Coordinates of C-alpha atoms in Angstrom, one line a residue:
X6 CA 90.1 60.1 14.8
X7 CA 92.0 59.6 18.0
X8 CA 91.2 57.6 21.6
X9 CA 90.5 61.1 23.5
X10 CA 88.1 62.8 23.1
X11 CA 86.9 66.0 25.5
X12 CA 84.4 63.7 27.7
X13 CA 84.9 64.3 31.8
X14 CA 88.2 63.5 33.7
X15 CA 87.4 59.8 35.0
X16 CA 87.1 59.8 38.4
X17 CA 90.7 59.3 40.8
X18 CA 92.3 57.4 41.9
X19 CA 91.3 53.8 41.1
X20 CA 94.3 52.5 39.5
X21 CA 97.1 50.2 41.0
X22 CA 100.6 50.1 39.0
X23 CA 102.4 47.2 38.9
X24 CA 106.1 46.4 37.9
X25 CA 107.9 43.7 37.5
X26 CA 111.9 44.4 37.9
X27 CA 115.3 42.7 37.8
X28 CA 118.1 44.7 38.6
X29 CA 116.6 48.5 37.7
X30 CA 117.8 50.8 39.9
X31 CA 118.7 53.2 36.2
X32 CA 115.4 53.2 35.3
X33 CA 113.0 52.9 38.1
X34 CA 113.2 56.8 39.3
X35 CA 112.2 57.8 35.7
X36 CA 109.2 55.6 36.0
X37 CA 107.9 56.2 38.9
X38 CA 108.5 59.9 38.4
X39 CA 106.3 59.6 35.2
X40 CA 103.9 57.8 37.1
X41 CA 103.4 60.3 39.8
X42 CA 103.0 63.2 37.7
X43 CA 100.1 61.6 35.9
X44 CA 97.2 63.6 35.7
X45 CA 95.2 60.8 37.4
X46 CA 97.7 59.5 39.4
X47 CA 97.9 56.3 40.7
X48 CA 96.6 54.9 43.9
X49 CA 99.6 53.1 44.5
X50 CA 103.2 51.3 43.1
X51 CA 103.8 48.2 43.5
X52 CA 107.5 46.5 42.1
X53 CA 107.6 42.9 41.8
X54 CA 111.3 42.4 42.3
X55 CA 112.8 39.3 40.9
X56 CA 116.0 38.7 43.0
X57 CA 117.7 42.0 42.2
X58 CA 121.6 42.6 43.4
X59 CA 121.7 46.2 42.3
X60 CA 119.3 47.4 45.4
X61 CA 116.1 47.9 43.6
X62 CA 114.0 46.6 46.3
X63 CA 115.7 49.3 48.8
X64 CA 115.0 51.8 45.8
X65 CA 111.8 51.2 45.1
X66 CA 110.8 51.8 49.4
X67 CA 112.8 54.9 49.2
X68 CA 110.6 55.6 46.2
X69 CA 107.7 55.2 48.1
X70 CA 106.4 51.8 46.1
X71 CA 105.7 48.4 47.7
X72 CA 107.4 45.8 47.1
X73 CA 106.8 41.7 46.4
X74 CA 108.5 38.9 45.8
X75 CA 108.8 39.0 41.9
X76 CA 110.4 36.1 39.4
X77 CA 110.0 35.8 35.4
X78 CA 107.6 39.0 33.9
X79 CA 104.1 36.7 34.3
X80 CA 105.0 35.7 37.7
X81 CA 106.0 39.3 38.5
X82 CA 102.9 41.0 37.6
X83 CA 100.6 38.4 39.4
X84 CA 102.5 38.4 42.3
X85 CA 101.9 42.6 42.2
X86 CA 98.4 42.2 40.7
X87 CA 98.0 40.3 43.7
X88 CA 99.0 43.0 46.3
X89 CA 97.3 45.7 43.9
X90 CA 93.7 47.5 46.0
X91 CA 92.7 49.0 42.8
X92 CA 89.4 48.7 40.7
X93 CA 92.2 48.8 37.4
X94 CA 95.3 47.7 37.4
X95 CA 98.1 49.0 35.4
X96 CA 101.0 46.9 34.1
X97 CA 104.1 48.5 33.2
X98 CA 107.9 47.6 32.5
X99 CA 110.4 49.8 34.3
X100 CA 112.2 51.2 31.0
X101 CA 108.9 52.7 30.4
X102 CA 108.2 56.5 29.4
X103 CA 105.0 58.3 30.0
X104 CA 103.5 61.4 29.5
X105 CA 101.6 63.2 31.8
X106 CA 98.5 62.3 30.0
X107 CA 98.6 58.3 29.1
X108 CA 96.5 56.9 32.0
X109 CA 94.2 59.7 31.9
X110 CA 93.5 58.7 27.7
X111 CA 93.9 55.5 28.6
X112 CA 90.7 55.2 30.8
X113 CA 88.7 57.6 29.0
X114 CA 88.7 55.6 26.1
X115 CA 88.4 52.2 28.5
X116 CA 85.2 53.8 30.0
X117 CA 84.0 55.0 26.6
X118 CA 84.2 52.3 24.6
X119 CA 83.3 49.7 28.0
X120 CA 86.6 47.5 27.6
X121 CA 88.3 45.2 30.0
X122 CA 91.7 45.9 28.8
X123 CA 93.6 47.8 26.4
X124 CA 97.4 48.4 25.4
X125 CA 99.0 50.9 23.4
X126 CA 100.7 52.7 20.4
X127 CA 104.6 53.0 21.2
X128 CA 108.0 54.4 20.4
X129 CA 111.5 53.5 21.3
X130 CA 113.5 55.8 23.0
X131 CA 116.4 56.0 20.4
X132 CA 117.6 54.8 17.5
X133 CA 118.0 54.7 13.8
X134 CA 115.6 54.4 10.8
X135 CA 115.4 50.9 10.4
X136 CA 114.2 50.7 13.8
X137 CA 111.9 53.3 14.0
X138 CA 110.1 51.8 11.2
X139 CA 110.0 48.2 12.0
X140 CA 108.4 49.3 15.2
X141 CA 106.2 51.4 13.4
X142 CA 105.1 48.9 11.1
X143 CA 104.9 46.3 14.4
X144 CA 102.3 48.8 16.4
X145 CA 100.2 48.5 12.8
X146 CA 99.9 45.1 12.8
X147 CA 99.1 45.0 16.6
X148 CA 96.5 47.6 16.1
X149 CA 95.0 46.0 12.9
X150 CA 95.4 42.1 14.3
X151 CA 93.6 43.3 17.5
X152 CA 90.7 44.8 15.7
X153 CA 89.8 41.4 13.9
X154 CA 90.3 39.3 17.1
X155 CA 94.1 38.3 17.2
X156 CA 94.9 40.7 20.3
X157 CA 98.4 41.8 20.5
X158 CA 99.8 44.1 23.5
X159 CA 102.7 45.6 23.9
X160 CA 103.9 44.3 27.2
X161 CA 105.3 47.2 28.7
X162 CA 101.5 49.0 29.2
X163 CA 98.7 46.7 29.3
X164 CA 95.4 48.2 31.5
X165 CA 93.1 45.8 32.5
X166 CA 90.1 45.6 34.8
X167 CA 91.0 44.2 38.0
X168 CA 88.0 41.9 38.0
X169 CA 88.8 40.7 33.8
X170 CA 92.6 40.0 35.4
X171 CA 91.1 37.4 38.4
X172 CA 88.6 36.2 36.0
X173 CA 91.4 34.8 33.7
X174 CA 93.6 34.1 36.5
X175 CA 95.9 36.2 35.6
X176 CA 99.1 35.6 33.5
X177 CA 99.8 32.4 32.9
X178 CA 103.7 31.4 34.0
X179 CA 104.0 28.5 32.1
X180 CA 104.5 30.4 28.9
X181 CA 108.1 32.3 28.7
X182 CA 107.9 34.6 25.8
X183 CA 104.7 36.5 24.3
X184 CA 102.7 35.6 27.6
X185 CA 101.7 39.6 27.6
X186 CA 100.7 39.0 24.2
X187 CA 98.5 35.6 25.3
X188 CA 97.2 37.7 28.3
X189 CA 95.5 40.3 26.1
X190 CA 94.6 37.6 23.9
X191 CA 92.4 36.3 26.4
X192 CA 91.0 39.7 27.5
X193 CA 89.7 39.9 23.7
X194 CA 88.4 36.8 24.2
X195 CA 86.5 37.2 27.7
X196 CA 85.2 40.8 27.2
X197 CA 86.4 43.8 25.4
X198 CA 89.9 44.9 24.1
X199 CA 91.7 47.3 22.3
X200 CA 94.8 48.2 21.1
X201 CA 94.8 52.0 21.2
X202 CA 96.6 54.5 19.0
X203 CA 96.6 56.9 22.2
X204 CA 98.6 57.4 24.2
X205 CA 102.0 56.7 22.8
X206 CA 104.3 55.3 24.9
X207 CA 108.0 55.0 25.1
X208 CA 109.8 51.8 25.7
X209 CA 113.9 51.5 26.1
X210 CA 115.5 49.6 23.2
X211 CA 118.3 48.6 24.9
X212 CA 118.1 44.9 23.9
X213 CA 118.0 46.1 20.1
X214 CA 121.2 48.1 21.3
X215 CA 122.9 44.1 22.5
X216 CA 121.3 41.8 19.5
X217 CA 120.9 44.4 16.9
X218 CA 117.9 45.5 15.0
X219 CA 117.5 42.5 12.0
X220 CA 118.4 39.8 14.7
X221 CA 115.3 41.6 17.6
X222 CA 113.0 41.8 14.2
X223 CA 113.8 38.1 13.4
X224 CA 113.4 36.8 16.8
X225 CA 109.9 38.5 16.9
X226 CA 108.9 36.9 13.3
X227 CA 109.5 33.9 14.5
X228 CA 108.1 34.0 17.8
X229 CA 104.6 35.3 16.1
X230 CA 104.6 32.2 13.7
X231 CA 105.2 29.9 16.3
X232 CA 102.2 31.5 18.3
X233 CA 100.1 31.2 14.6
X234 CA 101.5 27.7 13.7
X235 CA 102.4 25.9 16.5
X236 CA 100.8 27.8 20.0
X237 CA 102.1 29.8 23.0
X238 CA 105.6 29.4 23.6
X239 CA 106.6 27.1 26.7
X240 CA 110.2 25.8 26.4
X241 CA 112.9 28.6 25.4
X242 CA 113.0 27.6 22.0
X243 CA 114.3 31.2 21.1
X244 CA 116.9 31.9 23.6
X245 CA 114.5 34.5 24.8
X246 CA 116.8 34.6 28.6
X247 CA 120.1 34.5 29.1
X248 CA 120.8 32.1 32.0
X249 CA 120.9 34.6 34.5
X250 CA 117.8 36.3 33.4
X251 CA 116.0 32.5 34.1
X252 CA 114.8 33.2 37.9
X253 CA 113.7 30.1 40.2
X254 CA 110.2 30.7 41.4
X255 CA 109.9 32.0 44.9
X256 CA 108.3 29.0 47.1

């Protein structure tokens, strides 16, 4: 059984987008062109820019997004949730891939099934069998973990009731890696949340392209068991950013 179903076309448009972006002017078009060709399209796009040199703010305007101050992912997306008008607001990385239909499964199975938040099943964009399957096998234990109340998200699509989102004050900044994950945990926590198996949504694996495939999977392990063992991550203990991808905070 899948997360559609053939119940009426939630009403449009009550969704803001938010993006948080560093240096994307390659990918942004593909995303927002995604995003517009949704078949409940967005009220608006906002990109949380965090000190690009590459012109993305100028991009993003010529795109016809708003744009805010940005800084680390968490930062971003509250300084964009922030902005946001919408009822629901939609989080999603730049090197995202959609088809026409996610949001519109996306909030029939969020006004279904009444939940605050939701993320999603996802694929990578290329790659070879060992990756395929470890991110196969990672979307089943997101799916499985979020079922019995250990939420897990994918970061690059999380959905969230804008009123859940100020209720938890948003993301919270002082955690550097897996804060999406912690995020969602919350929204279990608060209200309702799901990971769904629909829709499936594409995510650029360009940083398994830099570190490899067993070095990305490793990193991950032992990110999770610090979360299980030891608690959110809030010093760079993994060398999660490269020094140039550790941004100041605006003032």
């Amino acid at each position: 059984m899948t997360d559609s179903t053939t119940s009426p076309r939630p009403a449009a448009p009550r969704v803001s987008v938010v993006i948080p972006a560093k240096n994307e002017t390659a990918a942004l078009p593909r995303v927002v062109a995604d995003l517009r060709a949704q078949a409940i399209p967005p009220l608006e796009i906002v990109v949380a820019d965090a000190n690009s040199t590459d012109g993305t703010p100028d991009l993003a305007r010529e795109l016809g997004c708003a744009v805010v101050p940005g800084g680390l992912p968490a930062e971003g997306r509250n300084r964009g949730a922030a902005r946001a008008r919408g009822e629901w607001i939609l989080f999603v990385d730049a090197d995202m891939g959609l088809e026409p239909d996610a949001l519109e499964i996306a909030m029939r199975a969020c006004e279904r099934r009444r939940l605050d938040g939701i993320s999603t099943w996802f694929k990578p964009d290329h790659g070879g069998r060992l990756l395929r399957l470890s991110l196969y096998l990672s979307n089943w234990y997101f799916y499985l973990t979020s079922k019995v109340g250990w939420a897990h998200s994918i970061g690059g699509f999380i959905l969230v009731r804008r009123e859940t989102h100020e209720a938890l004050g948003g993301f919270d900044t002082s955690i550097l890696v897996a804060e999406d994950v912690e995020y969602t945990l919350r929204i279990g926590r608060y209200g309702r949340y799901a990971y769904l198996r629909r829709p499936v949504v594409e995510f650029a694996v360009r940083r398994f392209d830099k570190e490899g495939t067993w070095s990305m999977n490793l990193k991950w392990i032992g990110v999770e068991l610090h979360r299980i063992f030891l608690g959110e991550i809030r010093k760079d203990t993994f060398r999660y950013f490269k020094p140039g991808e550790r941004i100041p905070h605006h003032p």
